[in-house]
Structures are given as C-alpha cells and as structure tokens.
PDB file of C-alpha atoms and ligand atoms in Angstrom:
ATOM      1  CA  MET A   1      72.224 -50.465  39.648  1.00 96.00           C
ATOM      2  CA  THR A   2      70.429 -49.316  42.547  1.00 98.00           C
ATOM      3  CA  LYS A   3      68.009 -46.329  41.953  1.00 98.00           C
ATOM      4  CA  GLU A   4      70.163 -44.319  44.439  1.00 98.00           C
ATOM      5  CA  GLN A   5      73.350 -44.677  41.821  1.00 98.00           C
ATOM      6  CA  LEU A   6      71.029 -43.921  39.091  1.00 98.00           C
ATOM      7  CA  ALA A   7      70.141 -40.536  40.856  1.00 98.00           C
ATOM      8  CA  ILE A   8      73.907 -40.024  41.412  1.00 98.00           C
ATOM      9  CA  TYR A   9      74.251 -40.004  37.439  1.00 98.00           C
ATOM     10  CA  ALA A  10      70.848 -37.512  37.397  1.00 98.00           C
ATOM     11  CA  LYS A  11      72.645 -35.313  39.765  1.00 98.00           C
ATOM     12  CA  GLU A  12      76.129 -34.744  37.796  1.00 98.00           C
ATOM     13  CA  ALA A  13      73.865 -34.374  34.831  1.00 98.00           C
ATOM     14  CA  MET A  14      71.803 -31.829  36.177  1.00 98.00           C
ATOM     15  CA  LYS A  15      75.231 -29.367  36.608  1.00 98.00           C
ATOM     16  CA  GLN A  16      75.356 -29.266  32.922  1.00 98.00           C
ATOM     17  CA  ALA A  17      72.089 -27.424  32.547  1.00 98.00           C
ATOM     18  CA  TYR A  18      72.002 -24.770  30.204  1.00 98.00           C
ATOM     19  CA  SER A  19      68.876 -22.269  31.528  1.00 98.00           C
ATOM     20  CA  PRO A  20      69.764 -19.312  31.364  1.00 98.00           C
ATOM     21  CA  TYR A  21      65.954 -18.229  30.601  1.00 98.00           C
ATOM     22  CA  SER A  22      64.084 -19.987  32.804  1.00 98.00           C
ATOM     23  CA  GLY A  23      67.098 -20.639  35.696  1.00 98.00           C
ATOM     24  CA  TYR A  24      65.818 -24.104  36.253  1.00 98.00           C
ATOM     25  CA  CYS A  25      68.436 -27.060  36.023  1.00 98.00           C
ATOM     26  CA  VAL A  26      67.092 -30.386  35.074  1.00 98.00           C
ATOM     27  CA  GLY A  27      69.268 -33.714  35.001  1.00 98.00           C
ATOM     28  CA  ALA A  28      68.466 -37.236  33.876  1.00 99.00           C
ATOM     29  CA  ALA A  29      69.892 -40.391  33.659  1.00 99.00           C
ATOM     30  CA  LEU A  30      68.569 -43.232  31.774  1.00 99.00           C
ATOM     31  CA  LEU A  31      69.618 -46.609  32.593  1.00 99.00           C
ATOM     32  CA  CYS A  32      69.902 -49.236  29.457  1.00 98.00           C
ATOM     33  CA  LYS A  33      68.612 -53.091  29.570  1.00 98.00           C
ATOM     34  CA  ASP A  34      72.351 -54.045  28.909  1.00 98.00           C
ATOM     35  CA  GLY A  35      73.299 -51.850  31.989  1.00 98.00           C
ATOM     36  CA  SER A  36      75.029 -48.658  30.205  1.00 98.00           C
ATOM     37  CA  VAL A  37      73.703 -45.056  31.285  1.00 99.00           C
ATOM     38  CA  TYR A  38      72.909 -42.121  29.180  1.00 99.00           C
ATOM     39  CA  THR A  39      72.633 -38.713  30.735  1.00 99.00           C
ATOM     40  CA  GLY A  40      71.459 -36.012  29.769  1.00 99.00           C
ATOM     41  CA  CYS A  41      70.625 -31.861  30.993  1.00 99.00           C
ATOM     42  CA  ASN A  42      67.787 -29.486  29.717  1.00 98.00           C
ATOM     43  CA  ILE A  43      69.123 -27.418  26.786  1.00 98.00           C
ATOM     44  CA  GLU A  44      67.298 -24.085  26.369  1.00 98.00           C
ATOM     45  CA  ASN A  45      66.914 -21.890  23.635  1.00 98.00           C
ATOM     46  CA  ALA A  46      66.378 -17.906  22.701  1.00 98.00           C
ATOM     47  CA  GLY A  47      63.330 -19.475  21.008  1.00 98.00           C
ATOM     48  CA  TYR A  48      61.775 -20.703  23.781  1.00 98.00           C
ATOM     49  CA  SER A  49      60.250 -23.627  22.037  1.00 98.00           C
ATOM     50  CA  ALA A  50      63.488 -25.087  20.869  1.00 98.00           C
ATOM     51  CA  THR A  51      64.171 -25.719  24.147  1.00 98.00           C
ATOM     52  CA  ASN A  52      65.184 -29.629  24.773  1.00 98.00           C
ATOM     53  CA  CYS A  53      64.239 -31.182  28.322  1.00 98.00           C
ATOM     54  CA  ALA A  54      66.754 -33.356  30.112  1.00 99.00           C
ATOM     55  CA  GLU A  55      64.723 -36.631  29.568  1.00 99.00           C
ATOM     56  CA  ARG A  56      64.815 -36.022  26.073  1.00 98.00           C
ATOM     57  CA  THR A  57      68.412 -35.466  25.960  1.00 99.00           C
ATOM     58  CA  ALA A  58      69.310 -38.865  27.819  1.00 99.00           C
ATOM     59  CA  PHE A  59      66.555 -41.142  25.481  1.00 99.00           C
ATOM     60  CA  PHE A  60      67.996 -39.412  22.357  1.00 98.00           C
ATOM     61  CA  LYS A  61      71.906 -39.789  23.172  1.00 98.00           C
ATOM     62  CA  ALA A  62      71.154 -43.450  23.940  1.00 99.00           C
ATOM     63  CA  VAL A  63      68.570 -44.340  20.782  1.00 98.00           C
ATOM     64  CA  SER A  64      70.852 -42.344  18.554  1.00 98.00           C
ATOM     65  CA  GLU A  65      73.888 -44.641  19.791  1.00 98.00           C
ATOM     66  CA  GLY A  66      71.799 -47.816  18.643  1.00 98.00           C
ATOM     67  CA  LYS A  67      70.438 -48.391  22.357  1.00 98.00           C
ATOM     68  CA  ARG A  68      66.804 -49.657  21.923  1.00 98.00           C
ATOM     69  CA  GLU A  69      65.997 -51.088  25.457  1.00 98.00           C
ATOM     70  CA  PHE A  70      65.673 -49.309  29.029  1.00 98.00           C
ATOM     71  CA  SER A  71      64.753 -50.161  32.447  1.00 98.00           C
ATOM     72  CA  ALA A  72      64.817 -47.420  34.537  1.00 99.00           C
ATOM     73  CA  LEU A  73      65.352 -43.173  34.382  1.00 99.00           C
ATOM     74  CA  ALA A  74      66.105 -40.617  37.374  1.00 99.00           C
ATOM     75  CA  VAL A  75      65.200 -36.896  36.984  1.00 98.00           C
ATOM     76  CA  CYS A  76      66.061 -34.102  39.558  1.00 98.00           C
ATOM     77  CA  GLY A  77      65.647 -30.478  38.598  1.00 98.00           C
ATOM     78  CA  GLY A  78      65.659 -27.401  40.673  1.00 97.00           C
ATOM     79  CA  LYS A  79      66.045 -23.668  40.402  1.00 97.00           C
ATOM     80  CA  GLU A  80      69.548 -22.596  40.146  1.00 95.00           C
ATOM     81  CA  GLY A  81      70.486 -26.531  40.320  1.00 93.00           C
ATOM     82  CA  THR A  82      69.319 -26.661  44.007  1.00 96.00           C
ATOM     83  CA  ILE A  83      66.771 -29.642  44.448  1.00 97.00           C
ATOM     84  CA  TRP A  84      63.990 -29.759  46.406  1.00 91.00           C
ATOM     85  CA  GLY A  85      60.710 -31.267  45.520  1.00 96.00           C
ATOM     86  CA  ILE A  86      60.023 -33.451  42.615  1.00 97.00           C
ATOM     87  CA  PHE A  87      60.461 -32.206  38.891  1.00 98.00           C
ATOM     88  CA  PRO A  88      58.158 -34.720  37.159  1.00 98.00           C
ATOM     89  CA  PRO A  89      58.956 -34.937  33.318  1.00 98.00           C
ATOM     90  CA  CYS A  90      56.395 -32.838  31.049  1.00 98.00           C
ATOM     91  CA  GLY A  91      54.290 -34.774  28.630  1.00 98.00           C
ATOM     92  CA  VAL A  92      56.056 -34.580  26.018  1.00 98.00           C
ATOM     93  CA  CYS A  93      58.961 -36.317  27.792  1.00 98.00           C
ATOM     94  CA  ARG A  94      56.500 -38.994  28.610  1.00 98.00           C
ATOM     95  CA  GLN A  95      55.446 -39.843  25.123  1.00 98.00           C
ATOM     96  CA  VAL A  96      59.373 -40.271  23.915  1.00 98.00           C
ATOM     97  CA  MET A  97      59.465 -42.531  26.547  1.00 98.00           C
ATOM     98  CA  ARG A  98      56.007 -44.353  25.312  1.00 98.00           C
ATOM     99  CA  GLU A  99      58.090 -45.003  21.940  1.00 98.00           C
ATOM    100  CA  PHE A 100      60.731 -46.677  23.731  1.00 98.00           C
ATOM    101  CA  CYS A 101      59.648 -48.266  27.315  1.00 98.00           C
ATOM    102  CA  GLU A 102      57.492 -50.952  28.521  1.00 97.00           C
ATOM    103  CA  ASP A 103      54.194 -50.093  30.981  1.00 97.00           C
ATOM    104  CA  ASP A 104      56.997 -51.046  34.117  1.00 98.00           C
ATOM    105  CA  PHE A 105      59.633 -48.454  32.857  1.00 98.00           C
ATOM    106  CA  LYS A 106      60.707 -46.735  36.267  1.00 98.00           C
ATOM    107  CA  ILE A 107      60.559 -43.478  36.349  1.00 99.00           C
ATOM    108  CA  TYR A 108      62.773 -42.328  40.035  1.00 99.00           C
ATOM    109  CA  LEU A 109      61.883 -38.540  41.259  1.00 98.00           C
ATOM    110  CA  VAL A 110      64.989 -37.213  42.947  1.00 98.00           C
ATOM    111  CA  LYS A 111      63.964 -35.438  45.916  1.00 98.00           C
ATOM    112  CA  HIS A 112      66.820 -33.325  47.987  1.00 96.00           C
ATOM    113  CA  ASP A 113      65.502 -36.326  51.055  1.00 95.00           C
ATOM    114  CA  GLY A 114      64.808 -39.385  48.902  1.00 97.00           C
ATOM    115  CA  ILE A 115      63.480 -40.771  45.537  1.00 98.00           C
ATOM    116  CA  GLU A 116      59.542 -40.984  44.638  1.00 98.00           C
ATOM    117  CA  THR A 117      59.201 -44.193  42.035  1.00 98.00           C
ATOM    118  CA  TYR A 118      56.317 -44.340  39.485  1.00 98.00           C
ATOM    119  CA  THR A 119      56.097 -46.661  36.564  1.00 98.00           C
ATOM    120  CA  LEU A 120      55.379 -45.162  33.072  1.00 98.00           C
ATOM    121  CA  ASN A 121      52.009 -46.776  32.863  1.00 98.00           C
ATOM    122  CA  GLN A 122      51.358 -44.800  36.051  1.00 98.00           C
ATOM    123  CA  LEU A 123      52.678 -41.383  34.567  1.00 98.00           C
ATOM    124  CA  LEU A 124      50.625 -42.103  31.324  1.00 98.00           C
ATOM    125  CA  PRO A 125      47.908 -44.121  31.264  1.00 98.00           C
ATOM    126  CA  VAL A 126      45.856 -44.816  28.170  1.00 97.00           C
ATOM    127  CA  SER A 127      48.560 -43.745  25.966  1.00 97.00           C
ATOM    128  CA  PHE A 128      49.127 -43.724  22.421  1.00 96.00           C
ATOM    129  CA  GLU A 129      51.581 -46.022  21.954  1.00 95.00           C
ATOM    130  CA  PRO A 130      53.326 -47.579  18.729  1.00 95.00           C
ATOM    131  CA  ASN A 131      50.908 -50.656  18.723  1.00 93.00           C
ATOM    132  CA  ILE A 132      48.288 -48.510  18.079  1.00 94.00           C
ATOM    133  CA  LEU A 133      49.800 -47.559  14.444  1.00 94.00           C
ATOM    134  CA  ARG A 134      50.330 -51.465  13.834  1.00 88.00           C
ATOM    135  CA  GLU A 135      47.115 -52.780  14.371  1.00 72.00           C
ATOM    136  CA  GLU A 136      44.890 -53.703  11.594  1.00 65.00           C
ATOM    137  CA  GLY A 137      41.407 -51.813   9.973  1.00 57.00           C
TER     138      GLY A 137
HETATM  139  N1  THU B 201      62.337 -29.214  31.770  1.00 91.96           N
HETATM  140  C1  THU B 201      62.853 -30.218  31.844  1.00 91.96           C
HETATM  141  O1  THU B 201      64.024 -30.768  31.496  1.00 91.96           O
HETATM  142  N2  THU B 201      62.431 -31.756  31.980  1.00 91.96           N
HETATM  143  C2  THU B 201      60.917 -31.435  32.226  1.00 91.96           C
HETATM  144  O2  THU B 201      60.273 -32.390  31.621  1.00 91.96           O
HETATM  145  C3  THU B 201      60.334 -30.276  32.301  1.00 91.96           C
HETATM  146  C4  THU B 201      60.963 -28.853  31.802  1.00 91.96           C
HETATM  147  C5  THU B 201      63.373 -28.354  31.576  1.00 91.96           C
HETATM  148  C6  THU B 201      63.178 -27.209  30.232  1.00 91.96           C
HETATM  149  C7  THU B 201      63.073 -26.088  30.684  1.00 91.96           C
HETATM  150  O3  THU B 201      64.292 -25.803  30.624  1.00 91.96           O
HETATM  151  C8  THU B 201      63.097 -25.990  32.413  1.00 91.96           C
HETATM  152  O4  THU B 201      63.467 -27.135  32.361  1.00 91.96           O
HETATM  153  C9  THU B 201      61.689 -25.174  32.917  1.00 91.96           C
HETATM  154  O5  THU B 201      60.626 -25.558  32.263  1.00 91.96           O
END
C-alpha cells in the first residue's frame, strides 16, 4: 500500500470525527504488517480530558482485534474538516505508538497538497520504551 492510498483512508476516517467542542476533525489510518488497515477519528467528550485522539482510536481498535505489528500511520486534520497544514500526533499518541512500533515506523502527515514523512524515532527520540522495563537492575 502506498502512502497516498493510506492517506485516503485517513481522510475518510476524518469524516467520522466527533468534535463538538474544538471543531477540529482528525483522521488516522494504521497499516498493519499483514496489510490490514485500521482507521480512527478523534472522539471528544464534555469532560475534555476524556477525549480520545484519532491515532489512539486507530491503535486501540487494531490492538483490541489482535494486531501487534505495524508499519505505518497516516494522519490528517483540520478545523471543520478542512485540511491545510500538517496535524502532528500529540505526545500521548506518540507514546502509544512507541509501545508497539519500531524506530522505523513511518508516520505520514497529510497536507492538502502533499504528504510529509517521518519515522517514530524522529518524532519521539530518547523515548521511554518497553525494553527499559525489561532491563535487569
Ligand atoms: N487530536 C487528535 O485527534 N490527535 C492528535 O494527535 C492531536 C489532537 C484531537 C483531539 C481534539 O479532539 C482535537 O484534536 C483538538 O485538540
């Protein structure tokens, strides 16, 4: 699957955003190593801190369906669903990615006129990763 194809899934997912408070619509599409795709949107809540980001929605859907290996994520977002600039993942979402993804996991930030490509290592260097808890003394 190309990054452009994955971006189409993210744009479709953005249409499902539930964002009555911020007005920002965000979509994410997560490509599993087996070729399957899981999408997610942001889901806001009157208790603001209960809001779930689009990226975590996609990850939690996939993990809860048994997926553990991922190769790429496309993300797009914008006010009232209009994509302009990039919509980079928040720190909490980056940490969730870190739990399941390698340094070279690709993150495609979708703009109205193109796609910026990053790796997880670029967006979350020197991270707190699962291996740290597995190390002895
Ligand atoms: N949001 C995401 O969906 N992903 C991010 O990584 C950043 C923020 C959502 C949460 C909220 O619904 C809206 O964008 C504004 O913060």
